[in-house]
Structures are given as structure tokens and as C-alpha cells.
Amino acid sequence: ELCVDIGQCFTQFKNFADVAKHSCGRGKVFCRNIRNPCEIFQKHGLLYATEDAKCYKPKVQGPCRTDHWLVTTTDEMFLSCQPKPCSDVSHVLMGGKCRPYHELLCPGFGEVWVSIGDGSAVCICDTGFARGLDGNCHQVFTKGYKGYCKGNTVVYEINNKGLCVENPCQKGKMPHLHTWSRLIKTADDVTCHRVIDDISECEVEVNDDDELVCGSIRNDHEASLVKYCVGDSCCGKRRVWCPFRMRCVPIFFG
């Protein structure tokens, strides 16, 4: 990505908040400055295949011969037929090695692995987490993993980085991403929750008494998704169902 004038940017931002998140100066945004030929189609994630001049999602066979698939190489917007790196379909390439899906591929706090356009897997911060300047993933609206934020500050994602900002709640209380309103005009619009546990090394959830305790923000409702719906739309915005892990994971925009 490059910092360019917004008029030269071909990235399709979702809303004004998304534009602000990618801002790199007055009238400038971080974006790709080359247009994806397949972005005219409504289906998300399509890229141009040089083999037959059609649009596909990465990691499908398409026009490729057996044991090959369409993936990106040096250019992240174009697909070409390449050998599948792992002969076993239950394995994924990570760090140059084929590893089973069921292994703990990303042991870091708040991390999840995603498969990218070249067919390999990388670790990113899960939804509700942001990677801090220390390299770790931190749950937003908390003090972060192992006290990343000092004083009365909390983690907030700014330009894809987890930074420490002033806590809008009084000391001893914090907001939570599940109760954070999209429209915040004053501090009175923020829902503050009392902290009753040591939450420095755990995911933080809101209990039945509206207090912040150690729990899970990622698996609360996903177990029931398969019973009621099928397809990408089940998981909500920027998430997709992963059949290998039987859970929703973030969509990776590399």
C-alpha cells in the first residue's frame, strides 16, 4: 500500500470511518493505486486469472491441471496456476512447512490464522483485537495483554495499530466492544463496566451483572451458526465461516 491522494486511490472503502482509518494526511489515504480488474463484480475477493482471463477467488482449481491451483505470486491482484504446496488437503503451508489445520498454528494471545492469496497461512489479530506497537494482539477497550496500556488508558485501533488512548470511563471501569455504540457524541453515551477480576492476561467479556470478567468474545454465538444458516453471510461483517476450524474467522485483506 502507498500513501496517495484520495482521488488516485482505487480501494473500495465501506464508509467514512473506513476512510478515516486509512488516512495518512490531509486528503491522503493508505491504499493500493492499481485497479483490480475484477472489482466491478459484486462478489467479494475475486481476482483476475492470467490463464483464461476470468475472475476467480484464490485457491480454486479453475483452469489449472490436477494438483495445481490459482494463487497470487508477485502481484497480489492477479492469479496464476501454481503447484499446491501441500498434498494433504487437511494441511496448510505456514512458515515454509505443511502443517495440519488442527494444530495450534498461532499461539499468540488474540491471534488467528488465515489463508492468504498465495495459498499460505499467516497469523493476524482476531476480530476485536489490534496489534500493538509491541507486536502483540490486544483486545480493544481493555488495558491490553499484560498491561500494555498504562495509567487510565485503553487500547483503541487507529490505522490498523493498537494504540493506547484515554479511557472514557472513570478509573476502575472500562468500555467493552460488545456494548460500544457506533454513535458517541459525549462521554455520557459510553457504557462503562466495573472491572472485578484481574483481566490482564485473558479475553474480557461482560457478565450477567454488566461487569468485566475473564471469558471469551470469540466463541459466544458461533457454535449455533451452522444450525441456522449456510454461507459467508452467517458470520457477519468482515468474517467468514471456516469449515476446517468450525468457526468464524476474519477476512484477511492483504
Short mmCIF file of C-alpha atoms in Angstrom, two decimals:
data_model
loop_
_atom_site.label_atom_id
_atom_site.label_comp_id
_atom_site.label_asym_id
_atom_site.label_seq_id
_atom_site.Cartn_x
_atom_site.Cartn_y
_atom_site.Cartn_z
CA GLU A 1 0.00 0.00 0.00
CA LEU A 2 1.03 3.58 -0.67
CA CYS A 3 0.06 6.93 0.82
CA VAL A 4 -1.61 8.66 -2.13
CA ASP A 5 -4.11 11.40 -2.87
CA ILE A 6 -7.61 10.05 -2.25
CA GLY A 7 -8.51 10.78 -5.89
CA GLN A 8 -5.84 8.31 -7.04
CA CYS A 9 -6.96 5.55 -4.70
CA PHE A 10 -8.75 2.50 -6.11
CA THR A 11 -9.52 0.85 -2.76
CA GLN A 12 -13.27 0.44 -2.17
CA PHE A 13 -13.82 1.88 1.31
CA LYS A 14 -17.01 0.84 3.11
CA ASN A 15 -17.83 4.16 4.82
CA PHE A 16 -16.34 7.42 6.12
CA ALA A 17 -14.99 5.66 9.21
CA ASP A 18 -13.10 3.25 6.96
CA VAL A 19 -11.60 6.18 5.05
CA ALA A 20 -10.54 7.84 8.31
CA LYS A 21 -8.95 4.59 9.49
CA HIS A 22 -6.70 4.55 6.40
CA SER A 23 -5.88 8.27 6.48
CA CYS A 24 -2.20 9.24 6.19
CA GLY A 25 -2.55 13.02 5.94
CA ARG A 26 -4.92 15.70 4.70
CA GLY A 27 -6.63 14.39 1.58
CA LYS A 28 -4.41 11.28 1.54
CA VAL A 29 -5.04 7.62 2.37
CA PHE A 30 -3.11 4.38 2.50
CA CYS A 31 -4.34 2.30 -0.42
CA ARG A 32 -3.37 0.36 -3.49
CA ASN A 33 -3.02 2.59 -6.54
CA ILE A 34 -3.61 -0.14 -9.16
CA ARG A 35 -7.15 -1.18 -10.01
CA ASN A 36 -8.30 -4.78 -9.64
CA PRO A 37 -9.99 -5.69 -12.98
CA CYS A 38 -12.49 -7.93 -11.15
CA GLU A 39 -13.74 -5.39 -8.61
CA ILE A 40 -16.64 -4.42 -10.88
CA PHE A 41 -18.37 -7.64 -9.77
CA GLN A 42 -20.32 -7.64 -6.51
CA LYS A 43 -18.84 -10.90 -5.23
CA HIS A 44 -16.05 -10.16 -2.79
CA GLY A 45 -12.49 -11.43 -3.21
CA LEU A 46 -12.36 -12.05 -6.97
CA LEU A 47 -9.02 -11.71 -8.75
CA TYR A 48 -8.01 -11.88 -12.42
CA ALA A 49 -6.56 -15.18 -13.69
CA THR A 50 -3.94 -14.79 -16.41
CA GLU A 51 -4.57 -18.33 -17.72
CA ASP A 52 -8.07 -17.74 -19.11
CA ALA A 53 -8.75 -14.03 -18.44
CA LYS A 54 -11.57 -14.82 -15.99
CA CYS A 55 -12.19 -13.84 -12.39
CA TYR A 56 -11.86 -16.33 -9.53
CA LYS A 57 -11.32 -16.45 -5.82
CA PRO A 58 -7.79 -17.58 -4.87
CA LYS A 59 -7.10 -21.24 -4.03
CA VAL A 60 -9.52 -22.82 -6.51
CA GLN A 61 -8.53 -25.15 -9.36
CA GLY A 62 -10.15 -23.11 -12.14
CA PRO A 63 -8.38 -23.76 -15.46
CA CYS A 64 -5.37 -25.37 -13.74
CA ARG A 65 -4.42 -29.03 -14.09
CA THR A 66 -4.77 -31.50 -11.22
CA ASP A 67 -2.52 -30.80 -8.20
CA HIS A 68 -2.32 -27.10 -9.19
CA TRP A 69 -4.48 -24.17 -8.11
CA LEU A 70 -4.94 -20.45 -8.74
CA VAL A 71 -2.95 -18.30 -6.34
CA THR A 72 -1.20 -14.95 -6.30
CA THR A 73 2.56 -14.75 -6.78
CA THR A 74 4.43 -11.45 -7.02
CA ASP A 75 1.33 -9.42 -7.90
CA GLU A 76 -1.45 -9.63 -5.32
CA MET A 77 -4.20 -8.80 -7.83
CA PHE A 78 -3.50 -11.48 -10.43
CA LEU A 79 -3.82 -15.25 -10.19
CA SER A 80 -1.78 -17.90 -11.94
CA CYS A 81 -1.66 -21.71 -11.82
CA GLN A 82 0.88 -22.93 -9.28
CA PRO A 83 1.57 -26.34 -7.68
CA LYS A 84 -0.29 -26.96 -4.44
CA PRO A 85 2.33 -26.83 -1.67
CA CYS A 86 0.65 -29.50 0.47
CA SER A 87 -0.53 -32.83 -0.98
CA ASP A 88 -2.79 -33.45 2.04
CA VAL A 89 -5.93 -31.25 1.88
CA SER A 90 -6.05 -31.16 5.70
CA HIS A 91 -2.70 -29.32 5.82
CA VAL A 92 -1.79 -25.70 5.23
CA LEU A 93 1.55 -24.10 4.37
CA MET A 94 2.87 -21.94 7.20
CA GLY A 95 6.45 -20.81 7.63
CA GLY A 96 7.56 -22.97 4.73
CA LYS A 97 6.14 -26.18 6.25
CA CYS A 98 2.89 -28.09 5.69
CA ARG A 99 1.08 -28.30 9.00
CA PRO A 100 -2.29 -29.86 9.97
CA TYR A 101 -5.21 -27.49 10.35
CA HIS A 102 -5.94 -28.84 13.83
CA GLU A 103 -2.54 -27.77 15.19
CA LEU A 104 -2.21 -24.59 17.24
CA LEU A 105 -0.76 -22.58 14.37
CA CYS A 106 -0.95 -19.18 16.04
CA PRO A 107 -0.19 -19.47 19.76
CA GLY A 108 -0.09 -15.72 20.39
CA PHE A 109 -2.81 -14.12 22.52
CA GLY A 110 -5.74 -12.97 20.37
CA GLU A 111 -4.26 -14.39 17.18
CA VAL A 112 -5.94 -16.49 14.49
CA TRP A 113 -4.55 -17.89 11.26
CA VAL A 114 -5.97 -17.04 7.85
CA SER A 115 -5.13 -18.33 4.40
CA ILE A 116 -3.94 -15.60 2.03
CA GLY A 117 -3.93 -15.28 -1.75
CA ASP A 118 -0.67 -17.17 -2.35
CA GLY A 119 -2.09 -20.25 -0.59
CA SER A 120 -0.05 -19.96 2.60
CA ALA A 121 -1.29 -19.15 6.10
CA VAL A 122 -0.38 -16.18 8.29
CA CYS A 123 -1.23 -15.13 11.82
CA ILE A 124 -3.32 -11.98 12.29
CA CYS A 125 -5.21 -10.45 15.19
CA ASP A 126 -8.74 -11.82 15.51
CA THR A 127 -11.82 -9.60 15.34
CA GLY A 128 -11.94 -7.41 18.45
CA PHE A 129 -8.15 -7.32 18.76
CA ALA A 130 -5.50 -4.98 17.37
CA ARG A 131 -1.76 -5.46 17.04
CA GLY A 132 0.08 -3.08 19.30
CA LEU A 133 3.45 -1.41 18.88
CA ASP A 134 4.91 -4.27 20.97
CA GLY A 135 3.92 -6.81 18.30
CA ASN A 136 1.23 -8.49 20.43
CA CYS A 137 -2.53 -8.60 19.83
CA HIS A 138 -4.60 -6.71 22.38
CA GLN A 139 -8.35 -6.68 22.95
CA VAL A 140 -9.72 -3.24 22.17
CA PHE A 141 -11.20 -1.17 25.02
CA THR A 142 -9.07 -3.02 27.57
CA LYS A 143 -5.65 -2.23 29.02
CA GLY A 144 -4.26 -4.86 26.70
CA TYR A 145 -2.34 -8.06 27.17
CA LYS A 146 -0.11 -7.98 30.27
CA GLY A 147 -0.84 -4.31 30.94
CA TYR A 148 0.14 -2.95 27.53
CA CYS A 149 -1.59 0.38 28.29
CA LYS A 150 -0.52 2.27 31.40
CA GLY A 151 -2.49 4.57 33.67
CA ASN A 152 -6.13 5.16 32.83
CA THR A 153 -5.76 4.35 29.11
CA VAL A 154 -7.24 1.60 26.94
CA VAL A 155 -6.44 0.01 23.59
CA TYR A 156 -8.06 1.54 20.51
CA GLU A 157 -7.39 0.62 16.88
CA ILE A 158 -6.10 3.54 14.82
CA ASN A 159 -4.79 2.98 11.28
CA ASN A 160 -4.60 -0.78 11.90
CA LYS A 161 -2.49 -0.32 15.03
CA GLY A 162 -3.48 -0.91 18.66
CA LEU A 163 -2.68 2.36 20.41
CA CYS A 164 -3.31 3.49 23.98
CA VAL A 165 -5.87 6.29 24.29
CA GLU A 166 -7.55 7.96 27.26
CA ASN A 167 -10.16 5.75 28.92
CA PRO A 168 -13.58 7.45 28.55
CA CYS A 169 -14.66 5.79 31.82
CA GLN A 170 -13.59 6.64 35.33
CA LYS A 171 -10.83 4.62 36.96
CA GLY A 172 -11.93 1.07 37.78
CA LYS A 173 -14.31 0.92 34.84
CA MET A 174 -13.88 0.36 31.09
CA PRO A 175 -16.00 0.17 27.93
CA HIS A 176 -16.48 -3.12 26.09
CA LEU A 177 -16.59 -3.71 22.35
CA HIS A 178 -19.95 -5.51 22.61
CA THR A 179 -21.64 -2.52 24.26
CA TRP A 180 -19.74 0.24 22.44
CA SER A 181 -22.16 2.41 20.47
CA ARG A 182 -21.36 3.41 16.91
CA LEU A 183 -22.62 6.91 17.65
CA ILE A 184 -20.70 8.51 20.52
CA LYS A 185 -21.25 12.25 20.95
CA THR A 186 -20.29 12.72 24.60
CA ALA A 187 -18.88 10.65 27.46
CA ASP A 188 -22.48 10.09 28.62
CA ASP A 189 -23.04 7.92 25.53
CA VAL A 190 -20.36 5.42 26.65
CA THR A 191 -21.45 2.33 28.58
CA CYS A 192 -18.92 1.73 31.34
CA HIS A 193 -18.47 -1.59 33.12
CA ARG A 194 -16.90 -2.24 36.50
CA VAL A 195 -13.75 -4.38 36.46
CA ILE A 196 -13.88 -7.05 39.17
CA ASP A 197 -11.19 -9.54 38.00
CA ASP A 198 -7.55 -9.44 37.01
CA ILE A 199 -8.15 -9.29 33.27
CA SER A 200 -4.59 -8.54 32.15
CA GLU A 201 -3.99 -11.97 30.55
CA CYS A 202 -7.40 -13.08 29.31
CA GLU A 203 -10.17 -12.22 26.90
CA VAL A 204 -12.67 -9.93 28.56
CA GLU A 205 -16.44 -10.36 28.41
CA VAL A 206 -19.43 -8.73 30.10
CA ASN A 207 -21.14 -10.98 32.65
CA ASP A 208 -24.83 -11.01 33.61
CA ASP A 209 -24.21 -8.24 36.16
CA ASP A 210 -22.70 -5.93 33.49
CA GLU A 211 -19.22 -6.40 34.94
CA LEU A 212 -16.00 -7.15 33.08
CA VAL A 213 -14.60 -10.61 33.75
CA CYS A 214 -12.34 -13.16 32.05
CA GLY A 215 -14.27 -15.05 29.38
CA SER A 216 -14.49 -15.20 25.60
CA ILE A 217 -15.52 -12.68 22.95
CA ARG A 218 -14.93 -15.00 20.02
CA ASN A 219 -16.95 -18.16 20.60
CA ASP A 220 -20.10 -16.89 22.30
CA HIS A 221 -22.53 -17.45 19.44
CA GLU A 222 -20.59 -19.14 16.65
CA ALA A 223 -21.40 -22.70 17.71
CA SER A 224 -25.04 -22.19 16.72
CA LEU A 225 -24.33 -20.66 13.31
CA VAL A 226 -24.16 -23.94 11.38
CA LYS A 227 -27.61 -24.97 12.57
CA TYR A 228 -29.38 -21.97 11.12
CA CYS A 229 -27.59 -20.76 8.01
CA VAL A 230 -25.07 -21.57 5.33
CA GLY A 231 -22.56 -19.31 3.59
CA ASP A 232 -20.38 -16.28 4.24
CA SER A 233 -23.30 -14.12 5.43
CA CYS A 234 -23.73 -16.18 8.59
CA CYS A 235 -20.66 -14.76 10.25
CA GLY A 236 -21.41 -11.07 9.89
CA LYS A 237 -19.30 -8.21 8.62
CA ARG A 238 -15.67 -8.99 7.66
CA ARG A 239 -15.92 -12.61 8.84
CA VAL A 240 -16.30 -15.92 7.03
CA TRP A 241 -17.06 -19.49 8.12
CA CYS A 242 -14.00 -21.78 8.15
CA PRO A 243 -15.09 -25.43 7.74
CA PHE A 244 -11.75 -26.77 8.95
CA ARG A 245 -11.95 -24.99 12.30
CA MET A 246 -15.77 -24.98 12.50
CA ARG A 247 -15.84 -21.31 13.48
CA CYS A 248 -15.93 -17.80 12.02
CA VAL A 249 -12.62 -16.13 11.23
CA PRO A 250 -11.75 -12.63 9.98
CA ILE A 251 -11.48 -11.98 6.26
CA PHE A 252 -7.88 -11.06 5.54
CA PHE A 253 -7.27 -8.03 3.32
CA GLY A 254 -3.63 -8.35 2.39
#
